[in-house]
XYZ file of N, CA and C in Angstrom:
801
model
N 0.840 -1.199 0.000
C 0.000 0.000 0.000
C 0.875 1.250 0.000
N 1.968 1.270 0.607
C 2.904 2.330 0.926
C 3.713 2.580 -0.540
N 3.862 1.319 -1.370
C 4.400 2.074 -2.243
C 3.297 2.571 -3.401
N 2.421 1.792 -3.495
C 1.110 2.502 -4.549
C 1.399 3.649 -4.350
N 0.901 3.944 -3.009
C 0.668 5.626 -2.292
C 1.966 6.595 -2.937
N 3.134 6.223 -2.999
C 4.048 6.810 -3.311
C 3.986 7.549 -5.145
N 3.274 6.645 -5.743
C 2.893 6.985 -6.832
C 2.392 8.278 -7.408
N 1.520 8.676 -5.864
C 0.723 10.117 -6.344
C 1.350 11.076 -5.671
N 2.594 11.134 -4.788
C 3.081 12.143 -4.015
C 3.356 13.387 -5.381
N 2.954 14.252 -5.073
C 3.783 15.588 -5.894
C 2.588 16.739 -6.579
N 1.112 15.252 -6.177
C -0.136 16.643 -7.322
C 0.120 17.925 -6.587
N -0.004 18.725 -7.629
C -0.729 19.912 -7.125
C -1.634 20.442 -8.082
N -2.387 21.927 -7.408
C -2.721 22.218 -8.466
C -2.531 23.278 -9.796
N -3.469 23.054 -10.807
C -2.584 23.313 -11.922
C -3.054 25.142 -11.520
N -1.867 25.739 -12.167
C -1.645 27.002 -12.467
C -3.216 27.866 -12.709
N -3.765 29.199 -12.354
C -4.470 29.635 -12.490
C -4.780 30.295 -13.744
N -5.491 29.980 -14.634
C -5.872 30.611 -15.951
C -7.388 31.696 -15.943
N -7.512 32.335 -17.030
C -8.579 32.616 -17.133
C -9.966 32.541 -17.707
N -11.016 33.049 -17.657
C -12.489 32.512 -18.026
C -13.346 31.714 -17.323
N -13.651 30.674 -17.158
C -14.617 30.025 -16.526
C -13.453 29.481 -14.925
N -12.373 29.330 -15.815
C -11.724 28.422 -14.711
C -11.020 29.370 -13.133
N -11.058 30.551 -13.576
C -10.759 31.917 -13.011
C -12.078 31.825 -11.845
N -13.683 31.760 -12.495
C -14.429 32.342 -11.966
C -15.190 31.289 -10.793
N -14.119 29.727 -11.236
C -14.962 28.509 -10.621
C -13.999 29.171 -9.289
N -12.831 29.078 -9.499
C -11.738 28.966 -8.158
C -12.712 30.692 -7.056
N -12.634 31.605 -7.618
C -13.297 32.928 -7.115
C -14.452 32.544 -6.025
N -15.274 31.625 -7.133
C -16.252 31.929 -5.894
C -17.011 30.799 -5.367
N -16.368 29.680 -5.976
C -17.152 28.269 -5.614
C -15.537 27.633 -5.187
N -14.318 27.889 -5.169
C -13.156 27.145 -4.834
C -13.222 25.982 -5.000
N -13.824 25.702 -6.778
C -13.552 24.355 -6.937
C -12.707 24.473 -8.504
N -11.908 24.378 -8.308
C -10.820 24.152 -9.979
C -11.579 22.852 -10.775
N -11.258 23.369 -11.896
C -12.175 22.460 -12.863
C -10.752 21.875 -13.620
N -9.557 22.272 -13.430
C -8.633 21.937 -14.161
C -7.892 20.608 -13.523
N -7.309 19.721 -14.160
C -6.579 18.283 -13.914
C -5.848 19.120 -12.711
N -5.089 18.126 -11.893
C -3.601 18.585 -11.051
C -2.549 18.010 -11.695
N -1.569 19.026 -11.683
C -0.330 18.480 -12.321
C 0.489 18.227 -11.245
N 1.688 17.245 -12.004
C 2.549 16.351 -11.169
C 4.118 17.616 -10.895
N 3.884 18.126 -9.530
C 5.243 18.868 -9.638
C 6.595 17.881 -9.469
N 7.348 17.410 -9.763
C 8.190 16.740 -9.795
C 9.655 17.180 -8.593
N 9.542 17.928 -8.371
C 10.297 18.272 -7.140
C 9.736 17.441 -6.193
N 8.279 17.419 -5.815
C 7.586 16.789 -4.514
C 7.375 15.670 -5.112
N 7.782 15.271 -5.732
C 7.572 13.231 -6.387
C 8.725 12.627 -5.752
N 7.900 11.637 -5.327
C 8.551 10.172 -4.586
C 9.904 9.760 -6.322
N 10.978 10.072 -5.967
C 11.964 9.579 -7.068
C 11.778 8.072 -7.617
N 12.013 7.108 -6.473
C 12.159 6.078 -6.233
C 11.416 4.850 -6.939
N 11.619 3.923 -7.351
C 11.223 2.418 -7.884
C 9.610 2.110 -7.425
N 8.593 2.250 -7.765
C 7.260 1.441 -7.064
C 6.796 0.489 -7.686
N 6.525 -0.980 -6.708
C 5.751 -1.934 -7.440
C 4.684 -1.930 -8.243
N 4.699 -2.527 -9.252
C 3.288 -2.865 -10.251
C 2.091 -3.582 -9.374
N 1.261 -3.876 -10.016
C 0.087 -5.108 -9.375
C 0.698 -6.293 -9.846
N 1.644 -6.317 -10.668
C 1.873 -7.949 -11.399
C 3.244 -8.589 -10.833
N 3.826 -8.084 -9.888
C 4.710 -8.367 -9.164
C 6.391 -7.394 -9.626
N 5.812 -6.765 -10.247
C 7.682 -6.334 -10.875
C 7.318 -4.656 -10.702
N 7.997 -3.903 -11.433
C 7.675 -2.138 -11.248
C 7.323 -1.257 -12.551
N 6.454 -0.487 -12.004
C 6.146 0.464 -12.773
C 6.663 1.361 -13.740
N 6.881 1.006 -14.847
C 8.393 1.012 -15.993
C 8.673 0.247 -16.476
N 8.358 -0.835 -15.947
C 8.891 -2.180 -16.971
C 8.396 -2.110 -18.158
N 9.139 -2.190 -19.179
C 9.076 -2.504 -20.885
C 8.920 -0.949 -20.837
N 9.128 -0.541 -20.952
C 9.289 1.185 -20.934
C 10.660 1.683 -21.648
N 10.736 2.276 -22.264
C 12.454 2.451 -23.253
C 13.803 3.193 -21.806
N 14.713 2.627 -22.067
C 15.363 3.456 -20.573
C 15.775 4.969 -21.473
N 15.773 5.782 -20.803
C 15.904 7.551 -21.351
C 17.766 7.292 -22.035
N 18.222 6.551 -20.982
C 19.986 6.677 -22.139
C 20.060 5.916 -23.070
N 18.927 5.014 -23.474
C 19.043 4.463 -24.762
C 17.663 5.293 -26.016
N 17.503 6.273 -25.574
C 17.030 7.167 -26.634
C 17.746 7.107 -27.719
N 17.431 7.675 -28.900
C 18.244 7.891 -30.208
C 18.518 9.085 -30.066
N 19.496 9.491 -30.862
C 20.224 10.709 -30.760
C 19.443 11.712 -31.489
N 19.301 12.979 -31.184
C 18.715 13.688 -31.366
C 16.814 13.826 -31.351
N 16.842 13.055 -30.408
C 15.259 12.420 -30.593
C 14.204 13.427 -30.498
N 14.360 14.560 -29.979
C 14.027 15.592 -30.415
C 13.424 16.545 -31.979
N 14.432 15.795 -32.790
C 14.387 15.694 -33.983
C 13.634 14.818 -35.016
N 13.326 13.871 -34.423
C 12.807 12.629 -34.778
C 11.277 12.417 -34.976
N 11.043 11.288 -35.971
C 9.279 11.311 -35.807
C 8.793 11.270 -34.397
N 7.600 11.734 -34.086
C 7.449 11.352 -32.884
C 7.551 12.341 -31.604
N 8.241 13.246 -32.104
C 8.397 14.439 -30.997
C 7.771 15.267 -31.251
N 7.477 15.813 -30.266
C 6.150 16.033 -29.755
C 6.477 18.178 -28.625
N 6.021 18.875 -29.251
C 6.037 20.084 -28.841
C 4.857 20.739 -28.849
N 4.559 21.560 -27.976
C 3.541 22.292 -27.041
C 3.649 23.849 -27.185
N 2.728 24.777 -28.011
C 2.453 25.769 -27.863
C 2.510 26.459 -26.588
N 3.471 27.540 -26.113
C 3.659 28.167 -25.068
C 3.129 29.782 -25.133
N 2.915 30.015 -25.933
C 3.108 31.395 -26.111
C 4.024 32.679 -26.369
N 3.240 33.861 -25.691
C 4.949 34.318 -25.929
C 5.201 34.637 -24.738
N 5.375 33.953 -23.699
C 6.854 33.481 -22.241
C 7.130 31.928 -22.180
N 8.614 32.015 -22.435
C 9.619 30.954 -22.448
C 9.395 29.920 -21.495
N 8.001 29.897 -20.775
C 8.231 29.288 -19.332
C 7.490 27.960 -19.220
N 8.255 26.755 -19.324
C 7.648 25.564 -19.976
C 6.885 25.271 -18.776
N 6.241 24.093 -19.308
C 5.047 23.665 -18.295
C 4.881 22.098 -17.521
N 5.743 21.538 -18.605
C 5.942 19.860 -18.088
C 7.432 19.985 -17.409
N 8.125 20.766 -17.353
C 9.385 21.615 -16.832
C 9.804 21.571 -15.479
N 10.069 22.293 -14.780
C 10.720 23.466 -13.923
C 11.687 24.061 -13.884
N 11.892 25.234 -14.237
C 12.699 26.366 -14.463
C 12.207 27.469 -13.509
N 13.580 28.225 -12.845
C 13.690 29.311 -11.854
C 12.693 30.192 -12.686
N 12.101 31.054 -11.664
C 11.103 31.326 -12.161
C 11.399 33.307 -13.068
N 12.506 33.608 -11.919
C 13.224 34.729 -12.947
C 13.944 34.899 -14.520
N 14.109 33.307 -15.019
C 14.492 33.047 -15.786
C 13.381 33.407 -17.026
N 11.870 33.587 -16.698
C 10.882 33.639 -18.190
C 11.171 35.569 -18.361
N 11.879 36.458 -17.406
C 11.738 37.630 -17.447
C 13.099 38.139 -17.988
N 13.642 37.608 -18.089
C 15.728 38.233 -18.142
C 15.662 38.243 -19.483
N 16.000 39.488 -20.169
C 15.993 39.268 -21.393
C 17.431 39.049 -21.860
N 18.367 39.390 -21.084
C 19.564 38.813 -21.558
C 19.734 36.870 -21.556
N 18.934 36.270 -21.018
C 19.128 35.204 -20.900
C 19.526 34.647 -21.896
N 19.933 33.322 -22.671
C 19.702 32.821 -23.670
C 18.808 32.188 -24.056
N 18.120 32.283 -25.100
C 17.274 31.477 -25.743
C 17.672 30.840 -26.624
N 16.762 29.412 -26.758
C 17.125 28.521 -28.139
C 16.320 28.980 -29.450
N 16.807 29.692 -30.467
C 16.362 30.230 -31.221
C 16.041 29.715 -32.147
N 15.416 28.944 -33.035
C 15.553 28.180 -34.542
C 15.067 29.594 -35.436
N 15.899 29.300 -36.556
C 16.035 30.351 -37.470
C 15.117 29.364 -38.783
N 14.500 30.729 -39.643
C 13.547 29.969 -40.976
C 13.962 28.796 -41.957
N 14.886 28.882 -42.060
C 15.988 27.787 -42.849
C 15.619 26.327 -41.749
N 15.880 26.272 -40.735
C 15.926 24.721 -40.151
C 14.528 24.334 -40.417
N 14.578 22.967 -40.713
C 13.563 22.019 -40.684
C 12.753 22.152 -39.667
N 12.821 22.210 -38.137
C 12.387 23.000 -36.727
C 11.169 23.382 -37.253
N 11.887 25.108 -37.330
C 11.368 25.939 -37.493
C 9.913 25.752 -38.667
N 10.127 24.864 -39.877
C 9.340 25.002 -40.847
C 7.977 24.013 -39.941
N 8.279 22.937 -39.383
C 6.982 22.184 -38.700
C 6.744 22.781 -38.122
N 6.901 24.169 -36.844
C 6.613 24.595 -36.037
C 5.444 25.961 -36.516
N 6.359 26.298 -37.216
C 5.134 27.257 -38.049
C 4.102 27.028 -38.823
N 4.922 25.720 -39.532
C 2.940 25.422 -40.085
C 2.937 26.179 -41.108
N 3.474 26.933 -42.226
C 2.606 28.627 -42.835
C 1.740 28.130 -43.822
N 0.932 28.923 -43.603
C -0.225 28.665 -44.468
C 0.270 29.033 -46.124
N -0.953 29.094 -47.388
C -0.498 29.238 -48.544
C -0.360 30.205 -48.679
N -0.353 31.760 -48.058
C 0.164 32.824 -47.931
C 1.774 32.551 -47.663
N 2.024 31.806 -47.030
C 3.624 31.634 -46.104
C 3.370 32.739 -44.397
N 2.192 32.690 -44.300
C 2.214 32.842 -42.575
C 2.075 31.899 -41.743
N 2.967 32.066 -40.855
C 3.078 30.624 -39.732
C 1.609 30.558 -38.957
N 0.734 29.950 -38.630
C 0.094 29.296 -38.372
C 0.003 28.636 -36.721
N 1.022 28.539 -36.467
C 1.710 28.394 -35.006
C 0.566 27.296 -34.291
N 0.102 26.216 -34.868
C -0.243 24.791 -33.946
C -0.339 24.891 -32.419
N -1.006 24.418 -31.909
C -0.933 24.519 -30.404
C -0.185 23.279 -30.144
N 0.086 22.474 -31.036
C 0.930 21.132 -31.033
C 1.225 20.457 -32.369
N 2.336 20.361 -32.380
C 3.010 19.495 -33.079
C 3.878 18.565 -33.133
N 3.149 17.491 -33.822
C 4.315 16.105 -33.875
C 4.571 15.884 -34.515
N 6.107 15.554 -34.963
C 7.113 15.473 -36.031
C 6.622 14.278 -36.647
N 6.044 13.912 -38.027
C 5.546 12.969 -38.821
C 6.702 12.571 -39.197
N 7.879 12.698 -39.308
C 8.941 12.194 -40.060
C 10.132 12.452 -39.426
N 11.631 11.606 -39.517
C 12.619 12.475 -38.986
C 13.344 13.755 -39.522
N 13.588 14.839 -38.891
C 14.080 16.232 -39.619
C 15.425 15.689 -40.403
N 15.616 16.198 -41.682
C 16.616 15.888 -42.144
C 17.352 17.673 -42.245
N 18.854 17.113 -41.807
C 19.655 18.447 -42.132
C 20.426 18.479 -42.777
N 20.625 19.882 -43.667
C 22.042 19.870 -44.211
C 22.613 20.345 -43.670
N 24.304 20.602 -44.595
C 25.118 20.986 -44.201
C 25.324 22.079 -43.603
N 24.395 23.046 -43.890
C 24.177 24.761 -43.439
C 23.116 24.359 -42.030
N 22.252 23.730 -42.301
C 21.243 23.467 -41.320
C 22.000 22.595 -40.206
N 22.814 22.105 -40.021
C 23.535 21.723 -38.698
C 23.940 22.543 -38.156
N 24.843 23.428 -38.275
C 25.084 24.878 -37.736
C 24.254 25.588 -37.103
N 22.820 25.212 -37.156
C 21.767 25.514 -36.426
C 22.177 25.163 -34.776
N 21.513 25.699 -33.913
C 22.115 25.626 -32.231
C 20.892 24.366 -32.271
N 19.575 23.997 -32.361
C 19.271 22.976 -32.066
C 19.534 21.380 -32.619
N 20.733 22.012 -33.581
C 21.236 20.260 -33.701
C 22.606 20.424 -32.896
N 22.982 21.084 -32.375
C 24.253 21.186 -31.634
C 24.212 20.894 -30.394
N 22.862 20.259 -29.746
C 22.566 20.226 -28.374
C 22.370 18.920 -27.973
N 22.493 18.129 -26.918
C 21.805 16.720 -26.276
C 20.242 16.913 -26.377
N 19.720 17.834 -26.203
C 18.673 18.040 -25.708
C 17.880 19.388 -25.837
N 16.436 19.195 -25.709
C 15.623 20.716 -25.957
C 14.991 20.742 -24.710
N 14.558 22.090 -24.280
C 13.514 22.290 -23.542
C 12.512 23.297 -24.467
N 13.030 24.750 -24.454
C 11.567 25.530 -25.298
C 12.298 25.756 -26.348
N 11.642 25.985 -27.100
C 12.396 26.824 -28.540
C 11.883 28.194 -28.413
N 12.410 29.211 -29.450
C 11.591 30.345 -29.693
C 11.793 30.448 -31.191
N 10.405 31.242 -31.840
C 10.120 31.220 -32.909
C 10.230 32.878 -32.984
N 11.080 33.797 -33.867
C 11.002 35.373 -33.941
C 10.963 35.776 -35.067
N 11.773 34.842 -36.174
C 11.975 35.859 -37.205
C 10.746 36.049 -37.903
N 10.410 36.755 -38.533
C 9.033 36.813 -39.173
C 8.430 37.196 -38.748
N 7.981 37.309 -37.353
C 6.359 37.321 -36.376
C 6.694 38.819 -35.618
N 5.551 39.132 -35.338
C 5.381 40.443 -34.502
C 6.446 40.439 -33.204
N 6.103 39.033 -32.881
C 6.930 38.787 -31.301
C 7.229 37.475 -31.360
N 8.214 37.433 -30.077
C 8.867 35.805 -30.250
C 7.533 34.733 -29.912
N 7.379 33.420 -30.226
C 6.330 32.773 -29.758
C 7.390 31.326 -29.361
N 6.917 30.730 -28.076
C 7.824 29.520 -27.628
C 7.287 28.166 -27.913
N 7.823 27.109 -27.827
C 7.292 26.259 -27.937
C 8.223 25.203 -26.660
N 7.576 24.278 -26.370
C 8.019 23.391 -25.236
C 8.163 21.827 -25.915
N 9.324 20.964 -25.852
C 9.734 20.074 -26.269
C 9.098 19.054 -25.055
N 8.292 18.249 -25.400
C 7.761 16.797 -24.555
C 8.279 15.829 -25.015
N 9.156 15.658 -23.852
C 9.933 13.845 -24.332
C 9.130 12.919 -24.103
N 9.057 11.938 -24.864
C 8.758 11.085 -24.677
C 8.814 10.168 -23.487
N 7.866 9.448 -22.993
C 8.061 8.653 -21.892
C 9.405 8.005 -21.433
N 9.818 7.537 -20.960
C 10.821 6.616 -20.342
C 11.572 6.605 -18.874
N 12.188 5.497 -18.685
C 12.635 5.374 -17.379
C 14.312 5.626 -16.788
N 14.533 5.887 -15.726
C 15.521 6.051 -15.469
C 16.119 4.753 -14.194
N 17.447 3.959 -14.401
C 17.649 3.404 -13.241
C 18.172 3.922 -12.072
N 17.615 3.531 -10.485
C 18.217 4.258 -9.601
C 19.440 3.934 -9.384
N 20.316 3.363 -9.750
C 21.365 2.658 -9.399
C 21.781 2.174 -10.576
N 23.466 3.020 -11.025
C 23.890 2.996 -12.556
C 25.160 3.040 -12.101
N 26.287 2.413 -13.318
C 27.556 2.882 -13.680
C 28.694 3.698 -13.682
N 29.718 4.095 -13.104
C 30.120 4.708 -13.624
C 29.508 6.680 -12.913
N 28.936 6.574 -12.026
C 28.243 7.573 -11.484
C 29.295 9.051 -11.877
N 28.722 10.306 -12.018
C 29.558 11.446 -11.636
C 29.016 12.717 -10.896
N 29.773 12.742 -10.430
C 29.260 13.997 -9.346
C 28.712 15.148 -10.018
N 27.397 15.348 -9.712
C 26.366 16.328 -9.993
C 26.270 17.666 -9.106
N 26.473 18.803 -8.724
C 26.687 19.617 -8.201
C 25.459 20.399 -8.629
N 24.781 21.084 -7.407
C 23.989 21.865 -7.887
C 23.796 23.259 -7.492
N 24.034 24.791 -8.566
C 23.976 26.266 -7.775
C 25.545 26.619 -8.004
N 25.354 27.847 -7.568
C 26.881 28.284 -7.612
C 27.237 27.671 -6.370
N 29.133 27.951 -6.948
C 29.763 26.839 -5.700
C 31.170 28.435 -5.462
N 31.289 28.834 -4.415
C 32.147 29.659 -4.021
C 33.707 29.139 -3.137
N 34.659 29.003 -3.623
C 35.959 28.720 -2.781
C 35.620 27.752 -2.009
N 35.882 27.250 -0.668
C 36.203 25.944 0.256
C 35.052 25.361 -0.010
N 33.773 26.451 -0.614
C 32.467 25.806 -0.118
C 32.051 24.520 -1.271
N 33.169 24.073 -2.182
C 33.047 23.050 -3.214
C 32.369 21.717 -2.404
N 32.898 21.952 -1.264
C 33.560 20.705 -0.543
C 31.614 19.976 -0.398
N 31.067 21.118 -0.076
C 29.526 20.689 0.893
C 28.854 20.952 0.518
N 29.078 21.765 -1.053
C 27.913 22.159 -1.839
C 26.995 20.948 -1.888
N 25.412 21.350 -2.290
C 24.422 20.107 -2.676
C 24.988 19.275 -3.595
N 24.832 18.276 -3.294
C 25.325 17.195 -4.620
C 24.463 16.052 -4.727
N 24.713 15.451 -5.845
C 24.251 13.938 -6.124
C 24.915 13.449 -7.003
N 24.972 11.921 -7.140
C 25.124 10.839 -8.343
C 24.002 10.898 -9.466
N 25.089 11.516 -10.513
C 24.120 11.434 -11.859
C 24.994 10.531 -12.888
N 24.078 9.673 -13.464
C 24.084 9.249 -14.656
C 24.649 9.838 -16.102
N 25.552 9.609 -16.177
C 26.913 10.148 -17.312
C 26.308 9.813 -18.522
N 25.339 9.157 -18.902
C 24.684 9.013 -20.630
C 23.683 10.170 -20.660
N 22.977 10.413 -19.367
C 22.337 11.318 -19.219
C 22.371 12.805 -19.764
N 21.324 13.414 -20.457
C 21.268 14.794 -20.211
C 21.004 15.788 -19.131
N 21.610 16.020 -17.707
C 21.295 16.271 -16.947
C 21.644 17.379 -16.147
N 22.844 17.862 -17.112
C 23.914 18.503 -16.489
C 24.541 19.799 -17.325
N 24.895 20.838 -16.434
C 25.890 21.423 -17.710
C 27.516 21.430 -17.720
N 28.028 21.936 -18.467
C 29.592 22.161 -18.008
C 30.179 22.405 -17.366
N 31.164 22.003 -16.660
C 32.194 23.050 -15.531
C 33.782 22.741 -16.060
N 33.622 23.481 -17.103
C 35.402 24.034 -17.813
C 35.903 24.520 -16.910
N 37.583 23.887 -16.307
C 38.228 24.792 -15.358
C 39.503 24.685 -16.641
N 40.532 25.461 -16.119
C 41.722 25.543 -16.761
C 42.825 24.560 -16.344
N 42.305 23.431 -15.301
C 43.077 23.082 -15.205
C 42.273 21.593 -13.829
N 42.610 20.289 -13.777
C 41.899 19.751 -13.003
C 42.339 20.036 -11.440
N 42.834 20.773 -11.569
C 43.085 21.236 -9.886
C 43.311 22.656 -9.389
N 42.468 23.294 -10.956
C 42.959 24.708 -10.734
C 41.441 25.642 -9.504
N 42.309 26.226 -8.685
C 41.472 27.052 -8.007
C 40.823 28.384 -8.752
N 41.021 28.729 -10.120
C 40.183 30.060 -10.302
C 38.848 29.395 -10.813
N 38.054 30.792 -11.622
C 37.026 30.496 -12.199
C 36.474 29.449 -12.738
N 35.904 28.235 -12.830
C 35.049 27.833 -13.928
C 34.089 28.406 -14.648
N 34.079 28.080 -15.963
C 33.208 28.628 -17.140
C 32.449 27.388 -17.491
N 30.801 27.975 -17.604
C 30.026 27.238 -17.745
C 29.684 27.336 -19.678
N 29.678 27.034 -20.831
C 29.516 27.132 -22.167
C 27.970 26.272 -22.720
N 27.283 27.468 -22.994
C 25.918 26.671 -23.091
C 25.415 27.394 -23.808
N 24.060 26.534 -25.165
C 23.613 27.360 -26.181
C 22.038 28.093 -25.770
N 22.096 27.698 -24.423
C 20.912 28.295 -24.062
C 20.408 27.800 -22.674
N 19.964 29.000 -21.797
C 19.634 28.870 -20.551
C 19.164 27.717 -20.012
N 19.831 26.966 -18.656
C 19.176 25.302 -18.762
C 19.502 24.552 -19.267
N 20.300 24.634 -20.583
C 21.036 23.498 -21.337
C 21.413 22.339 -20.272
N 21.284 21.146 -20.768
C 21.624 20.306 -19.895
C 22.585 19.004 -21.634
N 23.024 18.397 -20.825
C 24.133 17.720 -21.648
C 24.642 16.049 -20.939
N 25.156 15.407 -21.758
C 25.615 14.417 -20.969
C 27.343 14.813 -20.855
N 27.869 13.663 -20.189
C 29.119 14.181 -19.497
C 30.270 14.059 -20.894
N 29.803 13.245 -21.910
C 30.749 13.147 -22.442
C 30.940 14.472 -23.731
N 29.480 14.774 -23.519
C 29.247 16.135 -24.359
C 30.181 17.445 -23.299
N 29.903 17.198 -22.127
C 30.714 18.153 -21.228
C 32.060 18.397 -21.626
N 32.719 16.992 -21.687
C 34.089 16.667 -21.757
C 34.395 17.359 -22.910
N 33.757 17.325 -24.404
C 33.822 17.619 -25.488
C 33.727 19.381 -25.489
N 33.060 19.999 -24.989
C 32.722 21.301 -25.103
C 33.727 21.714 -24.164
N 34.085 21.478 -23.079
C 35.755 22.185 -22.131
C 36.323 21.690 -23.136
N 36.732 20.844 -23.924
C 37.912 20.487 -24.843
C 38.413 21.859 -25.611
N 37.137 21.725 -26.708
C 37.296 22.578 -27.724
C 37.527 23.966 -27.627
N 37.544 24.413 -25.784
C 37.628 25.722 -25.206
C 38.748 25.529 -24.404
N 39.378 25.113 -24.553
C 40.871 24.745 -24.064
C 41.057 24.499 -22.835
N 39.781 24.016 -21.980
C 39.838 23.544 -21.027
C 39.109 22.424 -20.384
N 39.394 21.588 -19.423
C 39.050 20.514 -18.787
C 37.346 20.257 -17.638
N 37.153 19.618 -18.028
C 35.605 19.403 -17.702
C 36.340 18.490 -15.736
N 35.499 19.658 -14.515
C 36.595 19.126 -13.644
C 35.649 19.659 -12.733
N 35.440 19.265 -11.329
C 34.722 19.911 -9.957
C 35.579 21.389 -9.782
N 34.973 22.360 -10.351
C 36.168 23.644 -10.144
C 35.643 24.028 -8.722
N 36.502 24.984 -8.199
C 36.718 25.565 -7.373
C 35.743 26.695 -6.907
N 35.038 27.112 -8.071
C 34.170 28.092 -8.307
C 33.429 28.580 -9.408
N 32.506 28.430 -9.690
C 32.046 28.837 -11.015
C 31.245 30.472 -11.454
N 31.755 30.813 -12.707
C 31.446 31.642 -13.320
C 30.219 31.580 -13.973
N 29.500 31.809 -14.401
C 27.963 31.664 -14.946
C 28.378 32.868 -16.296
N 28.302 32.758 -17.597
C 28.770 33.307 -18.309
C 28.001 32.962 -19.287
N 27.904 34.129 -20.839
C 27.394 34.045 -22.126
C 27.410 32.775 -23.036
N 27.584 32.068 -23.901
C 27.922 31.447 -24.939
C 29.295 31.783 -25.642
N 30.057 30.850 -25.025
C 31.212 31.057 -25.694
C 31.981 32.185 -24.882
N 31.664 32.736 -23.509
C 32.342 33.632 -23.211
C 33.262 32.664 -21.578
């Protein structure tokens, strides 16, 4: 019974909108809307099935995704509007207001961009409240250079060129499972980390196939200055060997620094 129960830890309820659903909460305090699953307050952990084994079984594991699956038939994105602030997500919540932040931008040329808009026989985008990729995106050679094939992973896109204003869209992965207990573990650090305080910062064991993480380029694996974090957009998350690869090509070592810098793209 205790672990069923564990199943539903995390509802809450969903976000306040307007029109009917505005006027139920006002004056009858009854929400007419589903509760969504906040995932911070979710039980992490393994729960039994009714058939003797767990909830996940035959389920695809998330590090044996295909690469770029994002890209792929099958993926699946969500009309946001125009704030960046996804919804199957969680993201700091100052992050939908900073306009310096980075955004993942797809430009008119990528394949992205052309399903996402939809344009009608005028050539105006159309903007779907959802779309699923009927086919896999094929790129060329110019179209890789695009920042969303350069990534492990999506969370929102933004759509600008053309349109009055930017409009977002939210990337829904597909189902799958994660094991609690993996390989090869690497230390996950979470927040800025200031001088001695490396030592006790929050941490955990994350999963190295994983997209979970971002960079920490130091200059050196035992160097005490800055780390530089290199990311194509706010939240980027990556697996470790993508980490390793991106400190490379910036002439430095993917390492527990001493302290980190929070910095531009490429800066």
């Amino acid at each position: 019974i205790v672990s069923y129960a564990r199943a539903w830890t995390g509802l809450d309820s969903s976000k306040e909108r307007g029109g009917v659903s505005t006027a139920e909460r006002q004056w009858n305090d009854k929400p007419i809307d589903p509760m969504k699953m906040n995932k911070s307050y979710h039980d992490k952990y393994p729960k039994n099935n009714l058939e003797g084994g767990y909830i996940g079984d035959r389920v695809a594991l998330c590090e044996d995704l295909p690469v770029k699956h994002f890209l792929r038939k099958g993926a699946t994105y969500h009309a946001l509007g125009s704030k960046p602030v996804p919804e199957m997500q969680a993201d700091k919540s100052d992050w939908s207001e900073d306009p310096d932040f980075l955004r993942l931008r797809v430009l008119p040329s990528s394949p992205l961009y052309v399903k996402l808009c939809e344009a009608d026989a005028s050539g105006i985008c159309t903007l779907p409240s959802k779309v699923v990729l009927d086919e896999n995106l094929v790129y060329d050679a110019v179209d890789t250079t695009g920042d969303e094939y350069s990534v492990d992973t999506i969370r929102t896109v933004e759509l600008s060129v053309g349109l009055n204003h930017s409009v977002y869209y939210e990337y829904v992965r597909q189902p799958c499972v994660e094991f609690s207990f993996f390989d090869d573990a690497k230390k996950v650090t979470k927040d800025q980390i200031w001088g001695s305080n490396n030592i006790i910062a929050p941490s955990l064991c994350g999963n190295p196939k994983l997209s979970i993480a971002t960079p920490m380029c130091a200059t050196s694996e035992t160097s005490t200055g800055a780390s530089k974090i290199y990311c194509h957009y706010q939240g980027e998350r990556v697996t470790y060997a993508s980490a390793e690869a991106i400190c490379t090509a910036n002439d430095r070592v993917q390492s527990h620094p001493w302290e980190i810098k929070e910095s531009s793209r490429g800066e």
